[in-house]
Structures are given as structure tokens and as C-alpha cells.
Amino acid sequence: MNVPLLDLQAQYASLRDEVREAIDHVFESQRFVLGEEVQKLEASIAEYCGTKHAIGCASGSDALLLALMALDIGAGDEVITTPFTFFATGAAITRLGARPVFVDIDPSSYNLDVSQVVQAITERTKAIIPVHLYGQCVEMDGLLEISVEHGIPIIEDAAQAIGATDRGDRAGSMGLMGSFSFYPTKNLGGAGDAGILTTSDDAVAERLRRLRNHGGRNEYQHEEVGINSRLDELQAAVLNVKLRYLDEWSNERARKAAVYDELLDDVPFELITPSTRDEARHIYHQYVIRVPHYRDALMDHLKQHGVGTKVYYPIPLHRQECFAYLGYHEGEFPESERAARETFALPAYPELSETQQAYVVETIKSFKPERQA
Ligand SMILES: *Cc1c(COP(=O)(O)O)cnc(C)c1O
């Protein structure tokens, strides 16, 4: 049997007619950038996330960059974030000449350890970027308190967490801004690159709208320099179709996760399933397990039996070559480094069949740790 980590073909098969019709509609209109489909998507995402505004842009990476630009972050500034995240989180900070200040993760949630944030704050700290990793929100209560007390705004990197909640609040609605990615493999994925920002602050929303379109007040009057990070109509049209199914899909992912939680409870070697909080909704962008002693051998065993897996992420940001100048060293963020060595994702997409999932579990259970050197 073959079980890929993600099967976008299966998703497309269920949406084919609707998606094609939406794309046809865009071609017939011959309006390709920032038109009606984008406006519709922005209104729907704002409503979905519980924010006043949503501003479409070209990618999740650009969403982070634009959020930092809207806070006038640049050389000499510091931004606190996690080293255990996708590369884009750190890159957005350094692209503006600012310095990422890393704080280690909580080993059970893999999210920023909020209890270590205060000690990382200096007079140069201009923002905090919590990343809701794998689809589970950072514990925002504590972080919001820090934000208010120190007057430091929060940008939520919610690229993996659309629809996730923390005490009833949706990801992207708790900080000053939220940034989302519609990369094709995300829970809500387009047919290429796309992203969006959420905020309930009118002035910030207006600034973001300008910044994504060359900083212009209108086509010819520029009070500042922005970037070209407009969202196109084809992406928005596809996303408008898919958004209708998002909650169904995320609930289905959560059901797959619950099945794994139960069936992986009694494997004969140490295997730690994801920990979740009662007051939070996890949307399982990834279902990530920790296997302290046999991670690579188990991944290899699964591969040999046709099961797709992947490590998110094998190299924490403070160990990336391009960030060597920051001066961080190995061992500085031990939990991030340990997670990079011990964890990997299993297939948990909505269309995964019961038979396929049973096969994944069976394959894990057939792994013989005693045969490992
Ligand atoms: C996917 C992702 C991004 C970047 O989004 P792109 O649309 O690929 O640019 C940023 N942060 C996190 C945590 C992500 O998973």
C-alpha cells in the first residue's frame, strides 16, 4: 500500500467542477489582480477569523514582511520569535535589517515557551511573533499580558493555524495582526502562492493595503515605499471555493488525529503523540509525533513500506548558515534542537481512508526497535 504524507489529488477530485467554474469566471472577466474575488475573500476571511479587516497579499512570507513593515521595523530593532518554525518567520525579520531574538519552545506543544519571553525583551524589542505551529495556538493569555505590560505588539504567524482557537478566539484575531499562508499544502491552499493578513485596527489595515501595492495612496501618489505583493484573482477564486469546506476538512483532520492518539497508545517503544489543551482547537495542519530513540529508523521503516513522513523542521533557525552572524551556538535552544532530532509528521489529511490509516499504525507497530544498532 502507498500512503502519501498529503494527497492533493484526492482533494481536487472532490472539487474539480467548482474550481474549474470559478477559474473560468476569472478568465471571462479578464480582471486578474485585486478584483472582486479578492474583495470577497478578504471579507470572508475577516469574518472567519473574527477580525474587522483582512488584506490579501502574495504569500505568507510577504504577509509577515508587510506586518513588520507596518510597524516600521528596521535596522537596530529586535523581534522575538521561535527558532523552531518555517524559515520565512526568521527571514522576514532579517530582510528588514532587524534582528531575530530566539526563545526556545515548550517541548510538549513545540510552541514558543511563553515563560521565557520576558527575559528576552530589551529596549530594542519592537514585536513578538508567536508561531501557531502545526495548527495549535500558542498559549496567548500569558503572551498578551506581556504585550500589554511592555507595550510590544504581537504578530501571530498563523500560516499553519487558520481556524484554530485559543479560549474561543481565532488564530489571527488575538495579536495586533495575524499572517496567513495559502501555500497549496496548507489547510486552506490555493493553486500557487497567496497569503493574507488580519487585523481589527483600522489604521494598520489601511497601511497594509498601501504597503502591499507600492505604498501608494493611489496609483500615482506615494508617501512611502511599499512592495508589490498583490493577491491575484485566480488564487482568490480558488480559495473562495475551498473556504466553504475548510472547517469540514479541519474537523476531519482532528478525527484522524484522535484515531492515531488512541491506536498509538500501546506501541512497544517510546512514542509521544501530540499534546493538546482543552480550551484550544487544534486544526492539525500536521500530526507530529516524537520518537526519542528511533526517529530516523522508524521513518526509514515507514518509507520502505510506502508511508510518507516528513520532519518539520530538521534545522532550527539559529543553526541555519545564513543566520550564523547572529552568533547563536549549538545547544543554546535545547528543546528546539531536540524536537528537530526526535519528531516527524504522519499522514493525517482529510481524505486519508480508514484502511490507509490502519496500515500506517500497523506499519509503526511492526517496527522492531531491538534490531536497531
Ligand atoms: C508556510 C509558512 C509560512 C510562509 O508562507 P508562504 O506562503 O509559503 O510564503 C510562514 N510561516 C509558517 C509557520 C509557515 O508554515
Tab-separated table of C-alpha atoms and ligand atoms in Angstrom:
chain	number	residue	atom	x	y	z
A	1	MET	CA	0.000	0.000	0.000
A	2	ASN	CA	1.051	3.561	-0.673
A	3	VAL	CA	0.118	6.323	1.775
A	4	PRO	CA	1.499	9.749	0.869
A	5	LEU	CA	2.016	12.404	3.532
A	6	LEU	CA	-0.549	14.561	1.727
A	7	ASP	CA	-2.832	13.790	-1.214
A	8	LEU	CA	-3.953	16.933	-3.009
A	9	GLN	CA	-5.231	14.848	-5.959
A	10	ALA	CA	-7.881	13.360	-3.694
A	11	GLN	CA	-8.967	16.832	-2.605
A	12	TYR	CA	-9.103	18.127	-6.174
A	13	ALA	CA	-11.194	15.171	-7.294
A	14	SER	CA	-13.926	16.281	-4.883
A	15	LEU	CA	-13.845	19.935	-6.074
A	16	ARG	CA	-12.998	19.719	-9.725
A	17	ASP	CA	-16.175	21.202	-11.229
A	18	GLU	CA	-16.486	24.036	-8.728
A	19	VAL	CA	-12.847	25.052	-9.038
A	20	ARG	CA	-12.917	24.986	-12.825
A	21	GLU	CA	-16.069	27.069	-12.934
A	22	ALA	CA	-14.519	29.656	-10.609
A	23	ILE	CA	-11.381	29.842	-12.745
A	24	ASP	CA	-13.442	30.190	-15.941
A	25	HIS	CA	-15.275	33.070	-14.349
A	26	VAL	CA	-11.995	34.926	-13.727
A	27	PHE	CA	-10.858	34.384	-17.321
A	28	GLU	CA	-14.162	35.640	-18.659
A	29	SER	CA	-13.802	38.779	-16.523
A	30	GLN	CA	-10.173	39.350	-17.642
A	31	ARG	CA	-9.614	41.052	-14.303
A	32	PHE	CA	-6.612	39.319	-12.761
A	33	VAL	CA	-5.340	41.362	-9.823
A	34	LEU	CA	-7.147	42.793	-6.752
A	35	GLY	CA	-10.668	42.464	-8.094
A	36	GLU	CA	-13.999	41.140	-6.854
A	37	GLU	CA	-12.725	37.687	-5.913
A	38	VAL	CA	-10.018	39.201	-3.716
A	39	GLN	CA	-12.538	41.518	-2.055
A	40	LYS	CA	-14.840	38.602	-1.429
A	41	LEU	CA	-12.023	36.522	0.048
A	42	GLU	CA	-10.903	39.391	2.286
A	43	ALA	CA	-14.427	39.850	3.629
A	44	SER	CA	-14.869	36.099	4.196
A	45	ILE	CA	-11.512	35.634	5.944
A	46	ALA	CA	-12.114	38.645	8.203
A	47	GLU	CA	-15.450	37.166	9.188
A	48	TYR	CA	-13.994	33.680	9.606
A	49	CYS	CA	-11.161	34.904	11.839
A	50	GLY	CA	-13.285	37.378	13.772
A	51	THR	CA	-11.359	40.493	12.736
A	52	LYS	CA	-12.515	43.761	11.217
A	53	HIS	CA	-10.171	43.567	8.246
A	54	ALA	CA	-8.295	41.110	6.071
A	55	ILE	CA	-5.762	42.222	3.474
A	56	GLY	CA	-4.734	39.801	0.751
A	57	CYS	CA	-1.121	39.586	-0.394
A	58	ALA	CA	1.167	37.398	-2.477
A	59	SER	CA	2.303	34.837	0.135
A	60	GLY	CA	2.533	34.021	3.812
A	61	SER	CA	6.161	35.150	3.734
A	62	ASP	CA	5.107	38.540	2.383
A	63	ALA	CA	2.344	38.753	4.983
A	64	LEU	CA	5.000	38.557	7.704
A	65	LEU	CA	7.187	41.090	5.919
A	66	LEU	CA	4.285	43.513	5.436
A	67	ALA	CA	3.253	43.164	9.092
A	68	LEU	CA	6.764	44.130	10.204
A	69	MET	CA	6.862	46.992	7.677
A	70	ALA	CA	3.572	48.298	9.069
A	71	LEU	CA	5.306	48.558	12.454
A	72	ASP	CA	8.258	50.446	10.883
A	73	ILE	CA	10.646	47.736	11.979
A	74	GLY	CA	14.178	48.022	10.624
A	75	ALA	CA	17.865	48.174	11.449
A	76	GLY	CA	18.621	48.170	15.161
A	77	ASP	CA	15.273	46.649	16.114
A	78	GLU	CA	14.739	43.240	17.678
A	79	VAL	CA	11.853	40.842	17.145
A	80	ILE	CA	11.272	37.899	19.448
A	81	THR	CA	10.264	34.589	17.887
A	82	THR	CA	10.820	30.831	17.977
A	83	PRO	CA	13.735	29.094	16.248
A	84	PHE	CA	11.521	26.034	15.630
A	85	THR	CA	9.489	27.252	12.670
A	86	PHE	CA	9.468	27.515	8.904
A	87	PHE	CA	12.342	29.607	7.549
A	88	ALA	CA	10.098	32.515	6.480
A	89	THR	CA	9.391	33.623	10.046
A	90	GLY	CA	13.028	34.475	10.697
A	91	ALA	CA	13.728	35.687	7.169
A	92	ALA	CA	11.025	38.365	7.272
A	93	ILE	CA	12.776	39.916	10.280
A	94	THR	CA	16.255	39.905	8.776
A	95	ARG	CA	15.073	41.150	5.378
A	96	LEU	CA	14.226	44.436	7.076
A	97	GLY	CA	17.612	44.592	8.759
A	98	ALA	CA	16.168	43.772	12.171
A	99	ARG	CA	17.452	41.062	14.467
A	100	PRO	CA	15.541	37.898	15.357
A	101	VAL	CA	15.843	37.137	19.060
A	102	PHE	CA	15.013	33.495	19.600
A	103	VAL	CA	13.242	31.997	22.581
A	104	ASP	CA	13.139	28.212	22.999
A	105	ILE	CA	9.993	26.103	22.684
A	106	ASP	CA	7.863	24.249	25.175
A	107	PRO	CA	8.720	20.577	24.483
A	108	SER	CA	5.116	19.381	24.742
A	109	SER	CA	3.438	21.843	22.357
A	110	TYR	CA	6.543	22.712	20.254
A	111	ASN	CA	5.341	26.312	20.503
A	112	LEU	CA	7.181	29.337	21.913
A	113	ASP	CA	7.763	28.903	25.655
A	114	VAL	CA	5.909	31.964	26.902
A	115	SER	CA	7.594	31.750	30.309
A	116	GLN	CA	10.950	32.583	28.685
A	117	VAL	CA	9.788	35.610	26.703
A	118	VAL	CA	10.156	38.377	29.308
A	119	GLN	CA	13.855	37.703	29.836
A	120	ALA	CA	14.443	38.182	26.094
A	121	ILE	CA	12.901	41.667	25.998
A	122	THR	CA	15.230	44.663	25.652
A	123	GLU	CA	14.593	48.336	24.883
A	124	ARG	CA	15.070	47.439	21.224
A	125	THR	CA	12.283	44.812	21.134
A	126	LYS	CA	9.678	46.033	18.653
A	127	ALA	CA	7.473	42.987	18.148
A	128	ILE	CA	6.846	39.391	19.158
A	129	ILE	CA	5.983	36.762	16.543
A	130	PRO	CA	4.421	33.652	18.088
A	131	VAL	CA	4.020	30.838	15.544
A	132	HIS	CA	0.964	28.611	15.987
A	133	LEU	CA	2.905	25.544	14.947
A	134	TYR	CA	1.196	22.523	13.346
A	135	GLY	CA	-2.212	24.184	13.825
A	136	GLN	CA	-2.238	24.676	17.581
A	137	CYS	CA	-2.258	28.154	19.118
A	138	VAL	CA	0.492	29.371	21.383
A	139	GLU	CA	-0.938	29.976	24.876
A	140	MET	CA	-1.928	33.525	24.107
A	141	ASP	CA	-3.190	34.695	27.526
A	142	GLY	CA	0.272	34.999	29.010
A	143	LEU	CA	1.755	36.447	25.855
A	144	LEU	CA	-0.969	39.099	25.549
A	145	GLU	CA	-0.296	40.157	29.146
A	146	ILE	CA	3.390	40.612	28.315
A	147	SER	CA	2.435	42.537	25.179
A	148	VAL	CA	0.241	44.965	27.120
A	149	GLU	CA	2.649	45.352	30.038
A	150	HIS	CA	5.672	46.082	27.843
A	151	GLY	CA	3.829	47.823	25.009
A	152	ILE	CA	5.153	45.378	22.406
A	153	PRO	CA	2.778	44.396	19.580
A	154	ILE	CA	2.177	40.790	18.619
A	155	ILE	CA	2.121	39.484	15.048
A	156	GLU	CA	0.656	35.990	15.003
A	157	ASP	CA	2.269	33.737	12.410
A	158	ALA	CA	-0.904	31.759	11.801
A	159	ALA	CA	0.240	30.242	8.492
A	160	GLN	CA	-0.459	26.747	9.835
A	161	ALA	CA	-3.420	27.615	12.030
A	162	ILE	CA	-6.360	29.035	10.107
A	163	GLY	CA	-9.459	28.286	12.187
A	164	ALA	CA	-7.529	27.224	15.295
A	165	THR	CA	-8.773	28.840	18.500
A	166	ASP	CA	-7.475	29.664	21.967
A	167	ARG	CA	-10.233	30.106	24.579
A	168	GLY	CA	-12.701	30.748	21.768
A	169	ASP	CA	-10.619	33.344	19.919
A	170	ARG	CA	-9.489	32.511	16.418
A	171	ALA	CA	-5.862	32.475	15.354
A	172	GLY	CA	-5.035	35.830	13.786
A	173	SER	CA	-7.513	37.766	15.937
A	174	MET	CA	-5.539	37.930	19.178
A	175	GLY	CA	-2.435	39.897	18.242
A	176	LEU	CA	-2.360	43.288	16.535
A	177	MET	CA	-2.021	41.405	13.250
A	178	GLY	CA	-2.257	37.834	12.047
A	179	SER	CA	-0.484	36.476	8.989
A	180	PHE	CA	-1.664	33.519	6.945
A	181	SER	CA	-0.331	31.489	4.034
A	182	PHE	CA	-2.404	29.833	1.325
A	183	TYR	CA	0.514	27.790	0.012
A	184	PRO	CA	-1.049	24.747	-1.718
A	185	THR	CA	-0.196	22.326	1.106
A	186	LYS	CA	-1.682	24.437	3.913
A	187	ASN	CA	-5.114	23.506	5.334
A	188	LEU	CA	-6.567	26.175	3.034
A	189	GLY	CA	-4.354	26.082	-0.034
A	190	GLY	CA	-4.511	27.971	-3.319
A	191	ALA	CA	-3.255	26.972	-6.759
A	192	GLY	CA	0.061	28.719	-6.228
A	193	ASP	CA	1.362	31.286	-3.754
A	194	ALA	CA	-1.002	33.523	-1.803
A	195	GLY	CA	-1.360	34.965	1.691
A	196	ILE	CA	-3.463	37.276	3.825
A	197	LEU	CA	-3.188	39.498	6.901
A	198	THR	CA	-5.856	40.024	9.533
A	199	THR	CA	-6.272	42.952	11.920
A	200	SER	CA	-9.010	44.852	13.703
A	201	ASP	CA	-7.015	48.084	13.748
A	202	ASP	CA	-8.294	50.481	11.057
A	203	ALA	CA	-5.048	52.434	10.692
A	204	VAL	CA	-2.932	49.286	10.467
A	205	ALA	CA	-5.304	47.837	7.851
A	206	GLU	CA	-5.063	50.971	5.736
A	207	ARG	CA	-1.284	50.985	5.997
A	208	LEU	CA	-1.111	47.314	4.967
A	209	ARG	CA	-3.324	47.979	1.936
A	210	ARG	CA	-0.923	50.697	0.836
A	211	LEU	CA	2.248	48.741	1.580
A	212	ARG	CA	1.179	45.715	-0.468
A	213	ASN	CA	0.707	47.964	-3.502
A	214	HIS	CA	3.897	50.070	-3.630
A	215	GLY	CA	2.939	52.231	-0.684
A	216	GLY	CA	0.706	54.387	-2.826
A	217	ARG	CA	-2.241	56.365	-1.557
A	218	ASN	CA	-3.487	55.922	-5.114
A	219	GLU	CA	-1.882	54.855	-8.343
A	220	TYR	CA	0.490	57.836	-8.597
A	221	GLN	CA	0.930	59.358	-5.149
A	222	HIS	CA	3.409	57.623	-2.879
A	223	GLU	CA	4.114	58.848	0.630
A	224	GLU	CA	6.236	55.776	1.331
A	225	VAL	CA	7.853	52.867	-0.478
A	226	GLY	CA	5.950	49.605	-0.292
A	227	ILE	CA	6.275	46.397	-2.271
A	228	ASN	CA	4.306	44.625	-4.973
A	229	SER	CA	2.585	41.920	-3.025
A	230	ARG	CA	-0.879	41.931	-4.525
A	231	LEU	CA	-3.172	38.924	-4.439
A	232	ASP	CA	-4.419	37.689	-7.790
A	233	GLU	CA	-7.965	36.833	-8.748
A	234	LEU	CA	-7.278	33.236	-9.758
A	235	GLN	CA	-5.918	32.400	-6.319
A	236	ALA	CA	-8.760	34.216	-4.593
A	237	ALA	CA	-11.364	32.449	-6.762
A	238	VAL	CA	-9.953	29.013	-5.880
A	239	LEU	CA	-9.716	29.960	-2.205
A	240	ASN	CA	-13.301	31.253	-2.162
A	241	VAL	CA	-14.431	27.798	-3.273
A	242	LYS	CA	-12.230	25.929	-0.818
A	243	LEU	CA	-13.033	28.107	2.193
A	244	ARG	CA	-16.525	26.596	2.219
A	245	TYR	CA	-15.001	23.212	3.050
A	246	LEU	CA	-12.261	24.329	5.422
A	247	ASP	CA	-13.996	23.525	8.714
A	248	GLU	CA	-15.149	20.157	7.439
A	249	TRP	CA	-11.560	19.358	6.429
A	250	SER	CA	-10.025	20.584	9.670
A	251	ASN	CA	-12.553	18.587	11.709
A	252	GLU	CA	-11.721	15.536	9.650
A	253	ARG	CA	-8.021	16.058	10.353
A	254	ALA	CA	-8.842	16.255	14.071
A	255	ARG	CA	-10.758	12.972	13.809
A	256	LYS	CA	-7.733	11.338	12.172
A	257	ALA	CA	-5.590	12.724	14.971
A	258	ALA	CA	-7.893	11.261	17.623
A	259	VAL	CA	-7.676	7.845	15.946
A	260	TYR	CA	-3.865	7.997	15.928
A	261	ASP	CA	-3.837	9.152	19.578
A	262	GLU	CA	-5.812	6.077	20.535
A	263	LEU	CA	-4.147	3.486	18.328
A	264	LEU	CA	-0.588	4.621	19.019
A	265	ASP	CA	-1.101	4.455	22.751
A	266	ASP	CA	0.396	0.998	23.160
A	267	VAL	CA	3.375	0.783	20.823
A	268	PRO	CA	6.235	-1.161	22.408
A	269	PHE	CA	8.740	1.728	22.295
A	270	GLU	CA	8.644	5.354	23.367
A	271	LEU	CA	6.353	7.314	21.052
A	272	ILE	CA	4.768	10.589	22.145
A	273	THR	CA	1.579	11.765	20.444
A	274	PRO	CA	0.708	15.492	20.267
A	275	SER	CA	-0.440	17.150	23.473
A	276	THR	CA	-3.475	19.364	23.217
A	277	ARG	CA	-5.176	21.846	25.521
A	278	ASP	CA	-8.887	21.520	26.349
A	279	GLU	CA	-9.563	25.214	25.836
A	280	ALA	CA	-7.995	25.281	22.374
A	281	ARG	CA	-8.970	23.966	18.926
A	282	HIS	CA	-6.081	22.260	17.139
A	283	ILE	CA	-6.590	22.095	13.350
A	284	TYR	CA	-3.786	19.558	12.796
A	285	HIS	CA	-2.026	21.138	9.862
A	286	GLN	CA	0.473	18.453	10.799
A	287	TYR	CA	0.136	15.450	13.088
A	288	VAL	CA	3.588	15.293	14.651
A	289	ILE	CA	4.903	12.520	16.871
A	290	ARG	CA	8.054	12.357	18.965
A	291	VAL	CA	10.158	9.183	18.906
A	292	PRO	CA	13.172	9.909	21.105
A	293	HIS	CA	15.358	6.906	20.283
A	294	TYR	CA	14.413	5.613	16.858
A	295	ARG	CA	13.150	8.581	14.849
A	296	ASP	CA	15.238	8.077	11.712
A	297	ALA	CA	14.988	4.286	11.776
A	298	LEU	CA	11.209	4.425	12.142
A	299	MET	CA	10.896	6.953	9.307
A	300	ASP	CA	13.013	4.665	7.177
A	301	HIS	CA	10.848	1.674	8.069
A	302	LEU	CA	7.708	3.622	7.110
A	303	LYS	CA	9.281	4.718	3.841
A	304	GLN	CA	10.174	1.141	2.962
A	305	HIS	CA	6.532	0.257	3.466
A	306	GLY	CA	5.210	3.076	1.302
A	307	VAL	CA	4.225	5.542	4.025
A	308	GLY	CA	5.153	9.203	3.533
A	309	THR	CA	6.529	11.162	6.504
A	310	LYS	CA	8.458	14.403	6.914
A	311	VAL	CA	10.399	16.331	9.543
A	312	TYR	CA	9.103	19.817	10.329
A	313	TYR	CA	11.797	21.137	10.880
A	314	PRO	CA	15.164	19.368	10.785
A	315	ILE	CA	17.290	22.504	11.358
A	316	PRO	CA	16.173	25.159	13.864
A	317	LEU	CA	16.660	28.709	12.592
A	318	HIS	CA	19.537	29.530	14.942
A	319	ARG	CA	21.524	26.715	13.272
A	320	GLN	CA	20.923	27.983	9.703
A	321	GLU	CA	24.069	29.026	7.897
A	322	CYS	CA	22.598	32.371	6.827
A	323	PHE	CA	21.875	33.258	10.446
A	324	ALA	CA	25.345	32.350	11.745
A	325	TYR	CA	26.112	36.086	12.055
A	326	LEU	CA	23.542	36.277	14.841
A	327	GLY	CA	26.071	34.443	16.987
A	328	TYR	CA	23.860	31.690	18.366
A	329	HIS	CA	25.535	28.375	19.055
A	330	GLU	CA	24.572	24.724	19.210
A	331	GLY	CA	22.917	23.836	22.494
A	332	GLU	CA	21.515	27.307	23.014
A	333	PHE	CA	17.914	26.245	22.407
A	334	PRO	CA	17.990	22.624	23.553
A	335	GLU	CA	14.277	21.885	23.196
A	336	SER	CA	14.164	23.142	19.614
A	337	GLU	CA	17.242	21.095	18.786
A	338	ARG	CA	15.786	18.004	20.456
A	339	ALA	CA	12.465	18.412	18.622
A	340	ALA	CA	14.377	18.708	15.340
A	341	ARG	CA	16.045	15.350	16.135
A	342	GLU	CA	13.084	13.462	17.572
A	343	THR	CA	9.898	14.438	15.738
A	344	PHE	CA	8.195	13.814	12.404
A	345	ALA	CA	4.770	14.148	10.776
A	346	LEU	CA	2.425	11.309	9.809
A	347	PRO	CA	-0.217	11.435	7.051
A	348	ALA	CA	-3.389	12.963	8.565
A	349	TYR	CA	-5.074	14.705	5.646
A	350	PRO	CA	-8.879	14.707	5.446
A	351	GLU	CA	-9.137	12.189	2.594
A	352	LEU	CA	-6.895	9.588	4.292
A	353	SER	CA	-9.021	6.424	4.346
A	354	GLU	CA	-9.613	4.241	7.379
A	355	THR	CA	-7.711	1.417	5.658
A	356	GLN	CA	-4.763	3.680	4.909
A	357	GLN	CA	-4.640	4.965	8.466
A	358	ALA	CA	-4.871	1.451	9.887
A	359	TYR	CA	-1.976	0.495	7.618
A	360	VAL	CA	0.157	3.390	8.905
A	361	VAL	CA	-0.494	2.280	12.504
A	362	GLU	CA	0.182	-1.362	11.680
A	363	THR	CA	3.448	-0.412	9.977
A	364	ILE	CA	4.561	1.585	13.036
A	365	LYS	CA	3.686	-1.371	15.267
A	366	SER	CA	5.673	-3.764	13.096
A	367	PHE	CA	8.844	-1.716	13.694
A	368	LYS	CA	11.369	-3.678	15.754
A	369	PRO	CA	13.456	-1.343	17.886
A	370	GLU	CA	15.654	-4.209	19.152
A	371	ARG	CA	17.016	-4.678	15.620
A	372	GLN	CA	18.439	-1.166	15.707
A	373	ALA	CA	22.117	-0.868	16.492
B	1	LIG	C1	4.023	28.297	5.196
B	1	LIG	C2	4.540	29.150	6.273
B	1	LIG	C3	4.974	30.473	6.077
B	1	LIG	C4	5.187	31.079	4.718
B	1	LIG	O1	4.151	31.025	3.856
B	1	LIG	P1	4.398	31.047	2.268
B	1	LIG	O2	3.002	31.283	1.760
B	1	LIG	O3	4.959	29.748	1.883
B	1	LIG	O4	5.298	32.190	1.963
B	1	LIG	C5	5.339	31.227	7.173
B	1	LIG	N1	5.316	30.714	8.401
B	1	LIG	C6	4.938	29.442	8.645
B	1	LIG	C7	4.932	28.949	10.051
B	1	LIG	C8	4.550	28.618	7.592
B	1	LIG	O5	4.197	27.350	7.840
